[in-house]
C-alpha cells in the first residue's frame, strides 16, 4: 500500500471552505509577524510532521528511518518524526487555530499538497526559506517544479515528492490502448470507469482532456467539466467516484480504467504487469507535496538543513527507491543507474519516477483554485459527485 493510498481527498473541507468563503482577512499574517526566535543553535532538535508511509524504513525494524538516522549522525540534530497528516483539510483544521492566532504550532516542518500549500502561502502562515543556506535545493530542484503559480520561485516551499495524475487501465482485460482522456468515454467502458472524488485532485486532467491549458484555466472551463461529468454520471458511464480505493477496483477487474496517481500504479504493476499508466496525449497534471516551515517555528535553521539534506542526489535516490513517486531531484537518476542491484538500477529507467522528455512535454502544473472561487466550485462539484 502506498502513502497516497491512505489519502481521502475531500476537495474543500469544512475548515478550509469556511475561511475561504469569508475571504480570510482576519487570518492573514503580515510578513513581519511570521518569524519567531530560532533556538536551532543551542537546541539540536526538530519536529517534522509527514504523511504515513512516506519515508524510507529499515527492512528489519520499521520504526527506524535510515535517511533520518544518517542526518542525525551527520549534524547532531535529533528529529522527532510524526506521521500525523492523513488528510490535507483535517491537518489544516488541526493547526489553523494556532496560525491564525499568531501562536506556535509545535512543528518545524510539515508536508502538505500544493493546492493546500497555496492556501498557507496566501494566508501568510509559512516562512520563507533561506536559499543561500540551501545549496542543494538551489542546484538540484527539478526545473519543472521551481516556480508554481502559488509560490513563484519556491521561496516558501520545497517539493518533498512529486507525482502525476493520469489514467490507469488494465490493458489485458480491455484489449486495447488508451491514449487520450476521451478514450475513457468509449462505449465499451460504460460502467467500468471511476474518477477521483476530490475537487482539487480531479479537475485538471479532465480539463486537459478538453484541450484546456490548466496553467491559466477559467471559470467556464470548470463549468464545462462539471456539465460533462454530470451527463456521464446520469448515463451510467461513470461507475463511481473514489478516494484511493480505485486501487482495489482496478486490481479486481471491477474497473477497467480510472483516474489514478502515478506512484500507486508502480506498486500495482509489481503484482499485475498488465496494469498501465498513461499520460494522455492532451496532457496530465504534475503536482507535488511540499515541505514548509510554519510561522514561529522554534527550529527554522534546523528545518532548512534537513530540507537541503534531502536534496543531495544520493539521499534523494535512497528516498525514491522507497516511495516510488516522481523524484524532485533529477540528478538522483544517475545515482540509481549506477547501483549494482539490478532492481534498484531499473528504477532509473522508470518514467513514473524520472519522466522522460516526451512525457515532460505533456505535464503541467494547474493554477490553484482561488479563495473567491473555492466555495462555489466545491458546492457544484460535490453535487455532481454526490458528496
CSV table of C-alpha atoms in Angstrom, one decimal:
chain,number,residue,atom,x,y,z
A,1,UNK,CA,0.0,0.0,0.0
A,2,UNK,CA,1.4,3.4,-0.9
A,3,UNK,CA,1.3,6.5,1.3
A,4,UNK,CA,-1.1,8.2,-1.1
A,5,UNK,CA,-3.4,5.2,-0.8
A,6,UNK,CA,-4.3,6.5,2.7
A,7,UNK,CA,-5.4,9.9,1.4
A,8,UNK,CA,-9.1,10.5,1.4
A,9,UNK,CA,-9.4,13.8,-0.6
A,10,UNK,CA,-12.4,15.8,0.3
A,11,UNK,CA,-12.0,18.7,-2.1
A,12,UNK,CA,-12.8,21.6,0.2
A,13,UNK,CA,-13.0,20.6,3.8
A,14,UNK,CA,-15.2,22.4,6.3
A,15,UNK,CA,-12.4,24.5,8.0
A,16,UNK,CA,-10.8,25.4,4.7
A,17,UNK,CA,-14.1,26.2,3.0
A,18,UNK,CA,-15.2,28.4,5.9
A,19,UNK,CA,-12.1,30.5,5.8
A,20,UNK,CA,-12.1,30.8,2.0
A,21,UNK,CA,-15.7,31.8,1.9
A,22,UNK,CA,-15.0,34.6,4.4
A,23,UNK,CA,-12.1,35.9,2.4
A,24,UNK,CA,-9.8,35.2,5.4
A,25,UNK,CA,-9.0,38.8,6.2
A,26,UNK,CA,-8.6,38.3,9.9
A,27,UNK,CA,-6.5,35.2,9.4
A,28,UNK,CA,-3.7,36.7,7.3
A,29,UNK,CA,-0.4,37.2,9.0
A,30,UNK,CA,1.9,40.0,7.9
A,31,UNK,CA,5.4,39.2,6.8
A,32,UNK,CA,7.0,40.9,9.8
A,33,UNK,CA,5.0,38.7,12.2
A,34,UNK,CA,5.9,35.3,10.8
A,35,UNK,CA,9.3,34.6,12.3
A,36,UNK,CA,9.9,33.7,15.9
A,37,UNK,CA,13.0,33.2,18.0
A,38,UNK,CA,15.1,30.4,16.4
A,39,UNK,CA,16.6,28.1,19.0
A,40,UNK,CA,18.5,25.9,16.5
A,41,UNK,CA,22.0,26.9,17.6
A,42,UNK,CA,21.5,25.7,21.1
A,43,UNK,CA,18.7,23.2,20.7
A,44,UNK,CA,19.6,20.5,18.2
A,45,UNK,CA,16.1,19.2,17.7
A,46,UNK,CA,13.5,19.4,15.0
A,47,UNK,CA,9.8,18.4,14.8
A,48,UNK,CA,8.9,17.0,11.3
A,49,UNK,CA,5.2,16.2,10.5
A,50,UNK,CA,4.6,14.0,7.5
A,51,UNK,CA,2.2,11.5,5.9
A,52,UNK,CA,2.2,7.8,6.8
A,53,UNK,CA,4.4,5.5,4.6
A,54,UNK,CA,6.2,8.5,3.0
A,55,UNK,CA,9.8,7.9,4.0
A,56,UNK,CA,12.3,5.0,3.9
A,57,UNK,CA,12.2,2.5,6.7
A,58,UNK,CA,14.6,-0.3,7.8
A,59,UNK,CA,13.8,-3.8,6.5
A,60,UNK,CA,14.2,-5.3,9.9
A,61,UNK,CA,12.9,-2.5,12.1
A,62,UNK,CA,10.1,-0.3,10.6
A,63,UNK,CA,10.5,2.2,13.4
A,64,UNK,CA,13.9,3.1,12.0
A,65,UNK,CA,14.3,5.5,9.1
A,66,UNK,CA,17.8,5.2,7.6
A,67,UNK,CA,17.9,8.6,5.9
A,68,UNK,CA,16.8,10.5,9.0
A,69,UNK,CA,19.2,8.5,11.2
A,70,UNK,CA,22.0,9.4,8.9
A,71,UNK,CA,21.1,13.1,9.1
A,72,UNK,CA,21.1,12.9,12.8
A,73,UNK,CA,24.6,11.3,12.9
A,74,UNK,CA,26.0,13.9,10.5
A,75,UNK,CA,24.5,17.0,12.1
A,76,UNK,CA,23.8,16.1,15.7
A,77,UNK,CA,20.2,17.2,15.1
A,78,UNK,CA,17.6,14.9,16.6
A,79,UNK,CA,14.4,14.6,14.5
A,80,UNK,CA,11.1,14.0,16.2
A,81,UNK,CA,9.3,12.5,13.2
A,82,UNK,CA,5.5,12.1,13.3
A,83,UNK,CA,3.1,10.5,10.8
A,84,UNK,CA,0.2,12.7,11.7
A,85,UNK,CA,-1.0,14.0,8.3
A,86,UNK,CA,-3.7,11.8,6.9
A,87,UNK,CA,-5.8,14.4,5.0
A,88,UNK,CA,-4.9,18.0,4.0
A,89,UNK,CA,-8.2,19.5,5.3
A,90,UNK,CA,-8.0,17.6,8.6
A,91,UNK,CA,-4.5,18.8,9.2
A,92,UNK,CA,-5.5,22.4,8.2
A,93,UNK,CA,-8.1,22.2,10.9
A,94,UNK,CA,-5.7,20.9,13.4
A,95,UNK,CA,-3.1,23.7,13.1
A,96,UNK,CA,-5.1,26.6,11.7
A,97,UNK,CA,-6.3,27.9,15.2
A,98,UNK,CA,-2.7,28.4,16.3
A,99,UNK,CA,-1.5,30.0,13.0
A,100,UNK,CA,-4.4,32.5,12.7
A,101,UNK,CA,-3.9,33.5,16.3
A,102,UNK,CA,-0.1,34.0,15.9
A,103,UNK,CA,0.8,31.0,18.1
A,104,UNK,CA,3.3,28.3,17.6
A,105,UNK,CA,2.1,25.0,16.1
A,106,UNK,CA,4.8,22.8,17.8
A,107,UNK,CA,6.0,21.8,14.3
A,108,UNK,CA,9.1,23.0,12.5
A,109,UNK,CA,8.5,21.3,9.2
A,110,UNK,CA,5.3,19.9,7.5
A,111,UNK,CA,4.4,18.3,4.2
A,112,UNK,CA,1.2,19.3,2.5
A,113,UNK,CA,-0.2,19.0,-1.0
A,114,UNK,CA,0.4,22.0,-3.2
A,115,UNK,CA,-3.2,23.0,-3.5
A,116,UNK,CA,-3.3,23.3,0.3
A,117,UNK,CA,0.2,24.8,0.4
A,118,UNK,CA,-1.2,27.6,-1.8
A,119,UNK,CA,-3.7,28.4,0.9
A,120,UNK,CA,-1.0,28.6,3.5
A,121,UNK,CA,1.1,30.9,1.3
A,122,UNK,CA,-1.9,33.2,0.7
A,123,UNK,CA,-2.6,33.4,4.4
A,124,UNK,CA,1.0,34.2,5.3
A,125,UNK,CA,1.2,31.1,7.5
A,126,UNK,CA,4.6,29.9,6.4
A,127,UNK,CA,8.1,31.4,6.4
A,128,UNK,CA,10.5,32.0,3.5
A,129,UNK,CA,13.4,29.7,3.5
A,130,UNK,CA,17.0,31.0,3.2
A,131,UNK,CA,18.1,29.5,-0.2
A,132,UNK,CA,21.6,30.9,0.5
A,133,UNK,CA,21.9,28.2,3.1
A,134,UNK,CA,20.3,25.5,0.9
A,135,UNK,CA,22.8,25.0,-2.0
A,136,UNK,CA,21.4,21.5,-2.9
A,137,UNK,CA,17.9,22.9,-3.3
A,138,UNK,CA,19.2,25.7,-5.5
A,139,UNK,CA,21.3,23.3,-7.6
A,140,UNK,CA,19.2,20.2,-7.9
A,141,UNK,CA,15.5,21.1,-7.7
A,142,UNK,CA,13.7,19.9,-10.8
A,143,UNK,CA,13.3,22.9,-13.1
A,144,UNK,CA,9.7,22.0,-13.9
A,145,UNK,CA,8.8,22.3,-10.2
A,146,UNK,CA,10.7,25.5,-9.5
A,147,UNK,CA,8.1,28.2,-9.8
A,148,UNK,CA,4.4,27.2,-9.3
A,149,UNK,CA,1.9,29.9,-9.6
A,150,UNK,CA,1.1,29.9,-5.9
A,151,UNK,CA,4.8,30.3,-4.8
A,152,UNK,CA,6.8,31.9,-7.5
A,153,UNK,CA,10.5,31.0,-7.1
A,154,UNK,CA,9.6,28.4,-4.5
A,155,UNK,CA,10.6,30.7,-1.7
A,156,UNK,CA,8.1,29.3,0.8
A,157,UNK,CA,8.0,25.6,-0.2
A,158,UNK,CA,10.2,22.8,-1.5
A,159,UNK,CA,8.8,19.6,-3.0
A,160,UNK,CA,9.1,16.5,-0.9
A,161,UNK,CA,7.9,14.2,-3.6
A,162,UNK,CA,6.1,14.9,-6.8
A,163,UNK,CA,3.6,12.8,-8.9
A,164,UNK,CA,1.3,12.7,-11.9
A,165,UNK,CA,-2.5,12.4,-12.0
A,166,UNK,CA,-3.2,10.4,-15.2
A,167,UNK,CA,-5.1,7.3,-16.3
A,168,UNK,CA,-4.5,3.8,-15.2
A,169,UNK,CA,-6.1,0.8,-17.0
A,170,UNK,CA,-5.9,-2.9,-17.4
A,171,UNK,CA,-4.7,-3.4,-21.0
A,172,UNK,CA,-5.1,-7.2,-20.8
A,173,UNK,CA,-8.8,-7.1,-20.0
A,174,UNK,CA,-9.6,-4.0,-22.0
A,175,UNK,CA,-7.8,-5.4,-25.1
A,176,UNK,CA,-6.6,-2.0,-26.5
A,177,UNK,CA,-4.6,1.0,-25.6
A,178,UNK,CA,-5.7,4.2,-24.0
A,179,UNK,CA,-4.0,7.3,-25.4
A,180,UNK,CA,-6.5,10.1,-24.8
A,181,UNK,CA,-8.7,11.2,-21.9
A,182,UNK,CA,-11.6,11.0,-24.3
A,183,UNK,CA,-10.9,7.2,-24.6
A,184,UNK,CA,-12.4,6.8,-21.1
A,185,UNK,CA,-15.8,7.7,-22.6
A,186,UNK,CA,-15.8,4.9,-25.2
A,187,UNK,CA,-18.9,2.7,-25.1
A,188,UNK,CA,-17.0,-0.5,-24.1
A,189,UNK,CA,-16.0,1.2,-20.8
A,190,UNK,CA,-19.6,2.1,-19.8
A,191,UNK,CA,-19.9,1.3,-16.0
A,192,UNK,CA,-16.2,0.4,-15.9
A,193,UNK,CA,-14.7,3.9,-15.2
A,194,UNK,CA,-14.0,5.7,-12.0
A,195,UNK,CA,-12.9,9.3,-11.4
A,196,UNK,CA,-11.4,10.8,-8.2
A,197,UNK,CA,-13.9,12.4,-6.0
A,198,UNK,CA,-11.8,15.3,-4.7
A,199,UNK,CA,-12.2,18.6,-6.5
A,200,UNK,CA,-8.5,19.5,-6.4
A,201,UNK,CA,-7.4,16.0,-7.4
A,202,UNK,CA,-9.7,15.6,-10.4
A,203,UNK,CA,-10.5,18.7,-12.3
A,204,UNK,CA,-7.1,19.4,-14.1
A,205,UNK,CA,-6.9,16.1,-16.0
A,206,UNK,CA,-10.5,16.4,-17.2
A,207,UNK,CA,-9.9,20.0,-18.4
A,208,UNK,CA,-6.7,18.9,-20.2
A,209,UNK,CA,-8.8,16.3,-22.0
A,210,UNK,CA,-10.9,19.2,-23.3
A,211,UNK,CA,-7.8,20.9,-24.6
A,212,UNK,CA,-7.6,23.5,-21.8
A,213,UNK,CA,-4.3,25.0,-20.7
A,214,UNK,CA,-4.5,24.3,-17.0
A,215,UNK,CA,-1.9,26.8,-16.1
A,216,UNK,CA,-4.5,29.5,-17.0
A,217,UNK,CA,-7.9,27.8,-16.9
A,218,UNK,CA,-11.0,29.9,-16.5
A,219,UNK,CA,-14.3,29.6,-14.7
A,220,UNK,CA,-16.1,28.5,-17.9
A,221,UNK,CA,-13.6,25.6,-18.3
A,222,UNK,CA,-14.6,24.3,-14.8
A,223,UNK,CA,-18.3,24.5,-15.5
A,224,UNK,CA,-17.8,22.7,-18.8
A,225,UNK,CA,-16.1,19.8,-17.0
A,226,UNK,CA,-18.9,19.6,-14.4
A,227,UNK,CA,-21.6,19.5,-17.2
A,228,UNK,CA,-19.7,16.8,-19.0
A,229,UNK,CA,-19.2,14.7,-15.9
A,230,UNK,CA,-22.8,15.1,-14.8
A,231,UNK,CA,-24.0,13.7,-18.2
A,232,UNK,CA,-21.6,10.7,-17.8
A,233,UNK,CA,-23.0,10.0,-14.3
A,234,UNK,CA,-26.6,10.2,-15.5
A,235,UNK,CA,-25.9,7.8,-18.4
A,236,UNK,CA,-24.3,5.3,-16.1
A,237,UNK,CA,-20.9,5.5,-17.8
A,238,UNK,CA,-19.0,6.5,-14.6
A,239,UNK,CA,-19.2,3.7,-12.1
A,240,UNK,CA,-18.4,5.8,-9.1
A,241,UNK,CA,-16.1,8.4,-7.6
A,242,UNK,CA,-13.3,7.3,-5.4
A,243,UNK,CA,-10.6,8.3,-3.0
A,244,UNK,CA,-7.7,5.9,-3.4
A,245,UNK,CA,-9.9,2.8,-3.2
A,246,UNK,CA,-9.7,2.8,-7.1
A,247,UNK,CA,-6.7,0.5,-6.5
A,248,UNK,CA,-8.9,-2.3,-5.3
A,249,UNK,CA,-11.4,-1.8,-8.1
A,250,UNK,CA,-8.7,-1.9,-10.7
A,251,UNK,CA,-7.0,-4.9,-9.2
A,252,UNK,CA,-10.2,-7.0,-9.1
A,253,UNK,CA,-11.3,-6.0,-12.6
A,254,UNK,CA,-14.4,-4.3,-11.4
A,255,UNK,CA,-13.0,-1.2,-13.1
A,256,UNK,CA,-11.0,-1.3,-16.4
A,257,UNK,CA,-9.9,2.3,-16.5
A,258,UNK,CA,-9.7,5.1,-13.9
A,259,UNK,CA,-8.2,8.4,-12.9
A,260,UNK,CA,-5.1,7.5,-10.9
A,261,UNK,CA,-1.8,8.6,-9.3
A,262,UNK,CA,1.5,7.5,-10.8
A,263,UNK,CA,3.0,6.3,-7.5
A,264,UNK,CA,0.1,3.9,-6.9
A,265,UNK,CA,0.4,2.3,-10.3
A,266,UNK,CA,4.1,1.5,-9.9
A,267,UNK,CA,3.2,-0.7,-6.9
A,268,UNK,CA,0.1,-2.2,-8.7
A,269,UNK,CA,2.4,-3.2,-11.6
A,270,UNK,CA,4.5,-5.3,-9.3
A,271,UNK,CA,1.6,-7.6,-8.9
A,272,UNK,CA,-0.1,-7.2,-12.3
A,273,UNK,CA,2.1,-6.1,-15.2
A,274,UNK,CA,-1.0,-5.7,-17.4
A,275,UNK,CA,-1.8,-2.5,-15.4
A,276,UNK,CA,-0.6,0.5,-17.3
A,277,UNK,CA,-0.3,4.2,-16.5
A,278,UNK,CA,-0.9,6.8,-19.2
A,279,UNK,CA,-0.1,10.4,-19.6
A,280,UNK,CA,-2.7,11.3,-22.2
A,281,UNK,CA,-1.7,13.0,-25.4
A,282,UNK,CA,-3.6,16.1,-24.3
A,283,UNK,CA,-1.5,16.2,-21.1
A,284,UNK,CA,-1.7,15.3,-17.4
A,285,UNK,CA,-1.3,17.2,-14.1
A,286,UNK,CA,2.1,17.3,-12.4
A,287,UNK,CA,1.8,18.0,-8.7
A,288,UNK,CA,3.9,18.0,-5.6
A,289,UNK,CA,3.6,17.6,-1.9
A,290,UNK,CA,5.9,20.2,-0.3
A,291,UNK,CA,7.9,20.9,2.8
A,292,UNK,CA,7.0,24.1,4.5
A,293,UNK,CA,8.2,25.8,7.7
A,294,UNK,CA,5.2,27.2,9.7
A,295,UNK,CA,5.2,30.6,11.3
A,296,UNK,CA,7.0,30.9,14.7
A,297,UNK,CA,8.8,27.6,14.2
A,298,UNK,CA,11.4,27.2,17.0
A,299,UNK,CA,14.0,25.5,14.9
A,300,UNK,CA,13.9,27.1,11.4
A,301,UNK,CA,17.6,26.7,10.7
A,302,UNK,CA,17.5,23.0,11.6
A,303,UNK,CA,14.5,22.6,9.3
A,304,UNK,CA,16.3,24.3,6.5
A,305,UNK,CA,19.3,22.0,7.0
A,306,UNK,CA,17.0,18.9,6.8
A,307,UNK,CA,15.3,20.1,3.6
A,308,UNK,CA,18.7,20.7,1.9
A,309,UNK,CA,19.9,17.3,3.1
A,310,UNK,CA,17.1,15.6,1.2
A,311,UNK,CA,18.2,17.4,-2.0
A,312,UNK,CA,21.6,15.7,-2.0
A,313,UNK,CA,21.2,13.3,-5.0
A,314,UNK,CA,22.4,10.3,-3.0
A,315,UNK,CA,19.8,10.9,-0.3
A,316,UNK,CA,17.0,11.7,-2.8
A,317,UNK,CA,17.8,8.4,-4.6
A,318,UNK,CA,17.5,6.4,-1.4
A,319,UNK,CA,14.2,8.0,-0.7
A,320,UNK,CA,12.9,7.4,-4.2
A,321,UNK,CA,13.6,3.7,-4.0
A,322,UNK,CA,11.0,3.5,-1.2
A,323,UNK,CA,8.2,5.9,-2.1
A,324,UNK,CA,8.2,5.4,-5.9
A,325,UNK,CA,6.8,8.8,-6.8
A,326,UNK,CA,8.3,11.3,-9.2
A,327,UNK,CA,11.7,12.3,-7.7
A,328,UNK,CA,12.1,16.1,-7.5
A,329,UNK,CA,15.8,15.7,-7.8
A,330,UNK,CA,16.6,14.5,-11.4
A,331,UNK,CA,20.3,14.1,-10.5
A,332,UNK,CA,19.2,11.1,-8.3
A,333,UNK,CA,18.6,9.2,-11.5
A,334,UNK,CA,22.3,8.7,-12.2
A,335,UNK,CA,22.8,7.5,-8.6
A,336,UNK,CA,20.2,4.8,-9.1
A,337,UNK,CA,21.5,3.9,-12.5
A,338,UNK,CA,25.0,3.2,-11.1
A,339,UNK,CA,23.6,0.7,-8.4
A,340,UNK,CA,24.9,-2.8,-8.5
A,341,UNK,CA,21.5,-4.0,-7.6
A,342,UNK,CA,19.5,-4.7,-10.8
A,343,UNK,CA,16.1,-3.9,-9.3
A,344,UNK,CA,17.4,-0.6,-7.9
A,345,UNK,CA,19.1,0.4,-11.2
A,346,UNK,CA,15.9,-0.4,-13.1
A,347,UNK,CA,14.1,2.4,-11.2
A,348,UNK,CA,16.3,4.9,-13.0
A,349,UNK,CA,14.6,4.0,-16.2
A,350,UNK,CA,11.1,4.2,-14.9
A,351,UNK,CA,9.4,7.3,-16.4
A,352,UNK,CA,6.9,7.4,-13.4
A,353,UNK,CA,9.9,8.2,-11.2
A,354,UNK,CA,12.0,10.1,-13.7
A,355,UNK,CA,9.8,11.3,-16.5
A,356,UNK,CA,11.5,11.3,-19.9
A,357,UNK,CA,11.5,14.4,-22.2
A,358,UNK,CA,8.5,13.3,-24.2
A,359,UNK,CA,6.4,12.8,-21.1
A,360,UNK,CA,7.5,16.1,-19.5
A,361,UNK,CA,6.3,18.0,-22.5
A,362,UNK,CA,2.8,16.8,-21.7
A,363,UNK,CA,2.9,17.6,-18.0
A,364,UNK,CA,1.7,20.9,-16.5
A,365,UNK,CA,1.1,22.3,-13.0
A,366,UNK,CA,-2.5,23.6,-12.7
A,367,UNK,CA,-3.2,27.1,-11.4
A,368,UNK,CA,-4.8,27.0,-8.0
A,369,UNK,CA,-8.4,27.4,-7.2
A,370,UNK,CA,-8.7,30.9,-5.7
A,371,UNK,CA,-10.3,31.6,-2.4
A,372,UNK,CA,-13.1,33.5,-4.2
A,373,UNK,CA,-13.8,30.5,-6.4
A,374,UNK,CA,-13.5,27.7,-4.0
A,375,UNK,CA,-16.8,27.7,-2.1
A,376,UNK,CA,-18.9,27.9,-5.3
A,377,UNK,CA,-16.8,25.4,-7.2
A,378,UNK,CA,-16.8,22.9,-4.3
A,379,UNK,CA,-20.6,23.1,-4.0
A,380,UNK,CA,-21.1,22.4,-7.6
A,381,UNK,CA,-18.5,19.6,-7.9
A,382,UNK,CA,-19.8,17.9,-4.7
A,383,UNK,CA,-23.3,17.9,-6.1
A,384,UNK,CA,-22.1,16.2,-9.2
A,385,UNK,CA,-20.0,13.7,-7.3
A,386,UNK,CA,-22.7,13.1,-4.7
A,387,UNK,CA,-20.8,14.2,-1.6
